[in-house]
Amino acid sequence: MFKRNVSGWGLSAATLMAGGLAWGQEPPPGMIDLQAQQIVQNQASIEARGDVVLQRDETTLSGGCLQFDRGSGWIEAGQDLLLQRPDITVAAPKGHYHPKDRVGSVEQASGTIHGADDIYFRVDLLELGPQSWTLTNPWITTCDPGRSDWALRASMADIDPDHSMTLQDLRFEVEGIPVAYLPWLRTTLKPRDSGLLFPLFSSGNRRGSEIAWPLYWATTPWMDITYTPHWMSRLGWGHEGEIRLAQPGDGMLLLRGFLLNDGGQSRSLKGWEQRIVGPGWHWETRGELFSDVGMASDFVLPLQRDATGRYAMQTATLAGAGEWGNGGLFMNHRQDLIGSSQGQVVSDAGWMWSMSGIVDALSFQWDVEMTQKRWYAPQGVDLSRWQATPSVGQSINVDGFAAQWQARSWLAHYRERDGRVVQRVVPAVSADVSTGFEKVFHGSTQQGWNRVRHRLQPHMQAVWIPYEDQSTLPAQEAGPWQLGWSNLWALNRYAGEDYINGARRITLGLSQNLDGGYGPVDERRTRRFGALEVLRSFEADPSRVLSDNTGVVDHWSPWFVRVMLGSDEGWSAGGDIRWDNSGVLDRHRMLQWRSQLAQTRLSESWIPNVQHSWMWSGAVTSDMGTFKARYEWDPEGAGFLNSGISWRGDFGCWAVGLVAERLRLLDGGLDVRFGFGLTLLGLGGGGKLPELSDL
């Protein structure tokens, strides 16, 4: 085999023959490295035959026969041409190529456009330009070679490999069968490149038939805009917008909105979220504004709702930490969207400061908060509050035994709207005693060891407030006493100490956990095998304070039972049962069941509580895709609440999403909708698929 190195296309034969590199030595930039079984040259051209490999920088050209013109620098290649570059690979019977200018043309070619998702193509004629490519009669897909789940056929395609692809006379094929036609389409090739994403289709009795087609615009490396026009057969045209802006540190700003022209009436919904992180401080705000409750009901911006979806929120927090503790400023504004208290607003603003430490084995903490709060209701409450909560405690740990105690005092000063002042000094004492054992032994696991731990922990907290002194103050300030215990078993346990009972006032019950883990201790990985909780709390209903201003109404909460089984890596299943037979505050008798079945880690995402209803939700992932379902039923009230099913299937090179659901909206109306979406992975910026409503 001959090996020659060419530093330019206009060199003489003598220079060509004299210029050479040692075997294995990399040629310098711009130099041509040529290898072949036979090389024949003259003053006008060089011809190479037999296993020809030509390389210039990151471009490799190979084939059975290659001839290049010294004057023009063009290469004519035949006998199974293969062109390999970082951005494209092309195979063809023959072709022309200029390695210095990176331009050329090939016929009856096939190849791959390299990127985050490779794009495969076949084409009658491929013309390679320095910045863009032109394909005549192309066949294009992102499916793996040998598969043809879907493909795009066009009469012409212009490709900018760094940005987008434009097709003319486009036909979309599934399994070789044409299913759609478009005269023109431009789609993105990069996740953050501007262009049209794939459309979403849906139908519902509130909006009618609906088409939404997002347009994505990457304005700068730190900002992008998504505009989505909606056409709804019953509501007309709607306009949805989203702006994302990266901010210093780990900060971000997100603005979202929906504008609807409904019968000549302009209706709107706006939401925002912002986070800025600095050295020792952070700022966070989020909120939602709407023109009418119906707008908030039909078009949900889930970032700005509380966990139940019932309240529209506007919040802002500025917090920091330093040598003297941590503190901050806060503002909250909440509006009720449903029920008899629809439109009712509660707002509060203030500041807080906290400091903690350890002195001579005694731990102490000091919390101070100043709040101005107002309930905007027919007989609302307007008050300012100053409160401080100093505490001191100690922990004792001996082999097999652990105990801790804490003494806490609650000092509060209230001034109501009529000028009345209520001051309190409330002692509070809590005690926690733990017993347990721990054993470490070697087993047959991959890590070679396991750990067993048991902890039995009763705890009690007492807070005394004279009932007659509660006046019209909010019920959450009163918590007479609390009693409970937990019984914890753990296998190889690392995170079990994070368990929290969760009861707030009087709590009677049992908590039983069975957890397991794996891996080194410093990785903090825990796998939960099971949990059981049986709890009941004595509570006060703050809604009575707001409605008739007569004081706090006390009652027992429903019994609460939770059972959960599962593992982080495999599956999880569980449920909640609540039973209320008290009839207090005009409540219905209620038996509530919630359960979930999931492929991975769904045990951490329990759905929000909805009173007086049966609830079930779950998700299962298999080779057929991901199925999600939700079922909610009010047996004594409105019947169906929110129920639906969705499916997403990923097929390697494309994905499909289907959803069908029935929703009871915030204004009491019903919406039955069906949605469909399709995205071709690697095209259209990834697309967006319909999912169950985030309520």
Tab-separated table of C-alpha atoms in Angstrom, residues 120-344:
chain	number	residue	atom	x	y	z
A	120	TYR	CA	-31.481	9.061	8.735
A	121	PHE	CA	-32.196	9.815	5.078
A	122	ARG	CA	-32.300	8.522	1.531
A	123	VAL	CA	-32.159	10.994	-1.340
A	124	ASP	CA	-31.979	11.154	-5.138
A	125	LEU	CA	-29.558	14.085	-5.056
A	126	LEU	CA	-27.669	15.631	-2.131
A	127	GLU	CA	-25.924	18.978	-2.611
A	128	LEU	CA	-23.581	19.912	0.229
A	129	GLY	CA	-22.924	23.619	0.741
A	130	PRO	CA	-20.623	25.292	3.281
A	131	GLN	CA	-23.540	26.314	5.556
A	132	SER	CA	-26.577	24.375	4.290
A	133	TRP	CA	-27.569	21.299	2.324
A	134	THR	CA	-30.223	20.698	-0.337
A	135	LEU	CA	-31.925	17.300	-0.699
A	136	THR	CA	-33.967	16.386	-3.782
A	137	ASN	CA	-36.792	13.859	-3.239
A	138	PRO	CA	-35.651	12.966	0.304
A	139	TRP	CA	-36.963	10.251	2.629
A	140	ILE	CA	-36.277	11.260	6.261
A	141	THR	CA	-36.793	9.597	9.653
A	142	THR	CA	-35.269	9.417	13.135
A	143	CYS	CA	-36.059	5.704	13.477
A	144	ASP	CA	-33.131	3.326	13.739
A	145	PRO	CA	-31.864	1.847	10.458
A	146	GLY	CA	-34.063	-1.017	9.337
A	147	ARG	CA	-37.210	0.478	10.920
A	148	SER	CA	-39.810	2.595	9.169
A	149	ASP	CA	-42.356	3.412	11.873
A	150	TRP	CA	-42.682	6.869	10.396
A	151	ALA	CA	-41.004	8.897	7.677
A	152	LEU	CA	-41.227	12.234	5.901
A	153	ARG	CA	-41.172	12.354	2.090
A	154	ALA	CA	-40.763	15.653	0.282
A	155	SER	CA	-39.948	17.023	-3.140
A	156	MET	CA	-37.232	19.256	-1.688
A	157	ALA	CA	-35.571	19.805	1.692
A	158	ASP	CA	-33.215	22.592	2.761
A	159	ILE	CA	-31.232	21.773	5.902
A	160	ASP	CA	-29.239	24.096	8.129
A	161	PRO	CA	-27.531	21.468	10.302
A	162	ASP	CA	-27.078	23.886	13.200
A	163	HIS	CA	-30.679	25.092	13.252
A	164	SER	CA	-33.597	23.835	11.171
A	165	MET	CA	-34.999	21.869	8.262
A	166	THR	CA	-37.479	23.222	5.665
A	167	LEU	CA	-39.485	20.787	3.526
A	168	GLN	CA	-41.702	21.326	0.464
A	169	ASP	CA	-44.594	19.098	-0.660
A	170	LEU	CA	-44.331	17.106	2.551
A	171	ARG	CA	-46.025	13.726	3.024
A	172	PHE	CA	-46.068	12.104	6.458
A	173	GLU	CA	-46.008	8.289	6.330
A	174	VAL	CA	-46.677	5.707	9.048
A	175	GLU	CA	-45.493	2.180	8.237
A	176	GLY	CA	-45.115	3.298	4.631
A	177	ILE	CA	-48.712	4.565	4.348
A	178	PRO	CA	-49.246	8.322	3.684
A	179	VAL	CA	-51.456	9.840	6.394
A	180	ALA	CA	-50.951	13.616	6.040
A	181	TYR	CA	-49.819	16.255	3.547
A	182	LEU	CA	-48.426	19.756	4.016
A	183	PRO	CA	-47.259	22.059	1.211
A	184	TRP	CA	-44.525	23.501	3.450
A	185	LEU	CA	-43.040	22.828	6.884
A	186	ARG	CA	-40.119	24.210	8.852
A	187	THR	CA	-39.006	22.262	11.920
A	188	THR	CA	-36.132	22.687	14.358
A	189	LEU	CA	-33.185	20.318	14.695
A	190	LYS	CA	-31.844	21.631	18.011
A	191	PRO	CA	-33.644	21.613	21.401
A	192	ARG	CA	-33.301	25.396	21.743
A	193	ASP	CA	-33.687	26.439	18.135
A	194	SER	CA	-36.557	28.654	17.072
A	195	GLY	CA	-39.379	27.200	15.038
A	196	LEU	CA	-42.790	25.542	15.080
A	197	LEU	CA	-43.279	22.640	17.476
A	198	PHE	CA	-45.768	19.883	16.774
A	199	PRO	CA	-49.457	20.765	17.286
A	200	LEU	CA	-51.827	19.410	19.938
A	201	PHE	CA	-55.423	18.402	19.224
A	202	SER	CA	-58.236	18.078	21.761
A	203	SER	CA	-62.001	18.218	22.106
A	204	GLY	CA	-64.162	19.117	25.111
A	205	ASN	CA	-67.663	20.290	25.913
A	206	ARG	CA	-66.405	23.607	27.371
A	207	ARG	CA	-63.950	24.655	24.654
A	208	GLY	CA	-65.197	22.441	21.820
A	209	SER	CA	-62.691	21.196	19.275
A	210	GLU	CA	-59.274	22.725	19.910
A	211	ILE	CA	-55.997	23.016	18.039
A	212	ALA	CA	-52.885	24.461	19.692
A	213	TRP	CA	-49.678	24.962	17.692
A	214	PRO	CA	-46.680	26.224	19.722
A	215	LEU	CA	-44.062	28.521	18.222
A	216	TYR	CA	-40.721	28.487	20.060
A	217	TRP	CA	-38.272	31.396	19.845
A	218	ALA	CA	-34.821	31.162	21.451
A	219	THR	CA	-34.064	34.878	21.619
A	220	THR	CA	-30.720	34.624	23.477
A	221	PRO	CA	-28.726	31.899	25.276
A	222	TRP	CA	-30.409	33.016	28.521
A	223	MET	CA	-33.970	33.717	27.322
A	224	ASP	CA	-36.665	32.018	25.246
A	225	ILE	CA	-40.312	32.672	24.365
A	226	THR	CA	-43.079	30.223	23.482
A	227	TYR	CA	-46.233	31.535	21.812
A	228	THR	CA	-49.146	29.132	21.353
A	229	PRO	CA	-52.268	30.187	19.456
A	230	HIS	CA	-55.381	28.180	20.364
A	231	TRP	CA	-58.406	27.798	18.142
A	232	MET	CA	-61.492	26.631	20.075
A	233	SER	CA	-64.764	26.035	18.253
A	234	ARG	CA	-66.852	27.270	21.224
A	235	LEU	CA	-64.647	30.030	22.628
A	236	GLY	CA	-62.868	31.364	19.561
A	237	TRP	CA	-59.227	32.310	19.437
A	238	GLY	CA	-56.974	32.212	22.483
A	239	HIS	CA	-53.358	33.257	22.856
A	240	GLU	CA	-50.982	31.596	25.319
A	241	GLY	CA	-47.506	32.905	26.029
A	242	GLU	CA	-44.544	31.859	28.137
A	243	ILE	CA	-41.260	33.694	28.736
A	244	ARG	CA	-38.334	32.013	30.494
A	245	LEU	CA	-35.387	34.099	31.620
A	246	ALA	CA	-32.253	32.816	33.364
A	247	GLN	CA	-31.053	35.096	36.157
A	248	PRO	CA	-27.830	35.379	38.202
A	249	GLY	CA	-26.735	32.332	40.146
A	250	ASP	CA	-29.378	29.625	40.144
A	251	GLY	CA	-32.133	32.143	39.471
A	252	MET	CA	-34.929	32.165	36.932
A	253	LEU	CA	-37.966	34.196	35.872
A	254	LEU	CA	-41.025	32.558	34.333
A	255	LEU	CA	-43.964	34.552	32.951
A	256	ARG	CA	-47.082	32.814	31.640
A	257	GLY	CA	-50.381	34.127	30.384
A	258	PHE	CA	-53.538	33.307	28.451
A	259	LEU	CA	-55.642	35.891	26.610
A	260	LEU	CA	-59.098	34.986	25.287
A	261	ASN	CA	-61.474	37.006	23.132
A	262	ASP	CA	-64.812	35.452	24.113
A	263	GLY	CA	-67.694	37.006	22.191
A	264	GLY	CA	-65.979	40.379	22.041
A	265	GLN	CA	-65.137	40.263	25.756
A	266	SER	CA	-61.453	40.219	26.662
A	267	ARG	CA	-60.608	37.680	29.376
A	268	SER	CA	-57.148	36.961	30.725
A	269	LEU	CA	-55.118	34.814	33.076
A	270	LYS	CA	-51.554	35.746	34.071
A	271	GLY	CA	-49.004	33.992	36.225
A	272	TRP	CA	-45.377	34.445	37.211
A	273	GLU	CA	-42.588	32.774	39.141
A	274	GLN	CA	-39.180	34.215	39.998
A	275	ARG	CA	-36.224	32.955	41.993
A	276	ILE	CA	-32.902	34.717	42.602
A	277	VAL	CA	-30.172	33.126	44.719
A	278	GLY	CA	-27.300	35.115	46.165
A	279	PRO	CA	-24.527	34.471	48.704
A	280	GLY	CA	-26.422	33.805	51.938
A	281	TRP	CA	-29.821	35.045	50.682
A	282	HIS	CA	-32.561	34.245	48.197
A	283	TRP	CA	-35.637	35.945	46.741
A	284	GLU	CA	-38.694	34.054	45.534
A	285	THR	CA	-42.081	35.202	44.288
A	286	ARG	CA	-44.941	33.563	42.423
A	287	GLY	CA	-48.530	34.415	41.722
A	288	GLU	CA	-51.582	34.378	39.507
A	289	LEU	CA	-54.027	37.064	38.377
A	290	PHE	CA	-57.224	36.518	36.402
A	291	SER	CA	-60.091	38.536	34.983
A	292	ASP	CA	-62.837	36.202	36.278
A	293	VAL	CA	-63.213	32.936	38.176
A	294	GLY	CA	-64.349	31.162	35.007
A	295	MET	CA	-61.042	32.014	33.372
A	296	ALA	CA	-59.149	30.600	36.342
A	297	SER	CA	-61.345	27.499	36.116
A	298	ASP	CA	-60.921	26.773	32.400
A	299	PHE	CA	-57.226	27.614	31.981
A	300	VAL	CA	-55.046	26.452	34.858
A	301	LEU	CA	-51.474	27.682	35.331
A	302	PRO	CA	-50.493	24.995	37.846
A	303	LEU	CA	-47.397	26.761	39.182
A	304	GLN	CA	-49.512	29.399	40.902
A	305	ARG	CA	-52.084	27.191	42.707
A	306	ASP	CA	-51.919	25.715	46.161
A	307	ALA	CA	-51.925	21.948	46.629
A	308	THR	CA	-55.719	21.641	46.272
A	309	GLY	CA	-56.049	23.920	43.240
A	310	ARG	CA	-58.743	25.832	45.137
A	311	TYR	CA	-56.863	29.026	45.906
A	312	ALA	CA	-55.155	31.560	43.668
A	313	MET	CA	-51.957	32.674	45.365
A	314	GLN	CA	-49.558	35.590	45.220
A	315	THR	CA	-46.502	35.195	47.429
A	316	ALA	CA	-43.117	36.828	47.900
A	317	THR	CA	-40.255	35.927	50.236
A	318	LEU	CA	-36.853	37.507	50.856
A	319	ALA	CA	-34.748	35.419	53.229
A	320	GLY	CA	-31.157	35.227	54.362
A	321	ALA	CA	-28.854	33.581	56.866
A	322	GLY	CA	-25.808	34.769	58.755
A	323	GLU	CA	-23.873	34.675	61.997
A	324	TRP	CA	-26.840	35.925	64.035
A	325	GLY	CA	-29.374	33.461	62.682
A	326	ASN	CA	-31.681	33.560	59.707
A	327	GLY	CA	-34.691	35.658	58.849
A	328	GLY	CA	-36.623	37.344	56.132
A	329	LEU	CA	-39.607	39.287	54.859
A	330	PHE	CA	-42.762	37.670	53.489
A	331	MET	CA	-46.065	38.521	51.824
A	332	ASN	CA	-48.966	36.195	51.044
A	333	HIS	CA	-52.236	36.908	49.260
A	334	ARG	CA	-54.784	34.112	48.818
A	335	GLN	CA	-58.182	34.160	47.095
A	336	ASP	CA	-60.756	31.389	47.389
A	337	LEU	CA	-62.097	30.325	43.990
A	338	ILE	CA	-64.943	27.970	44.908
A	339	GLY	CA	-67.664	27.284	47.467
A	340	SER	CA	-69.581	29.635	49.715
A	341	SER	CA	-66.423	31.627	50.418
A	342	GLN	CA	-65.712	32.290	46.723
A	343	GLY	CA	-63.884	35.559	46.288
A	344	GLN	CA	-62.810	35.708	49.936
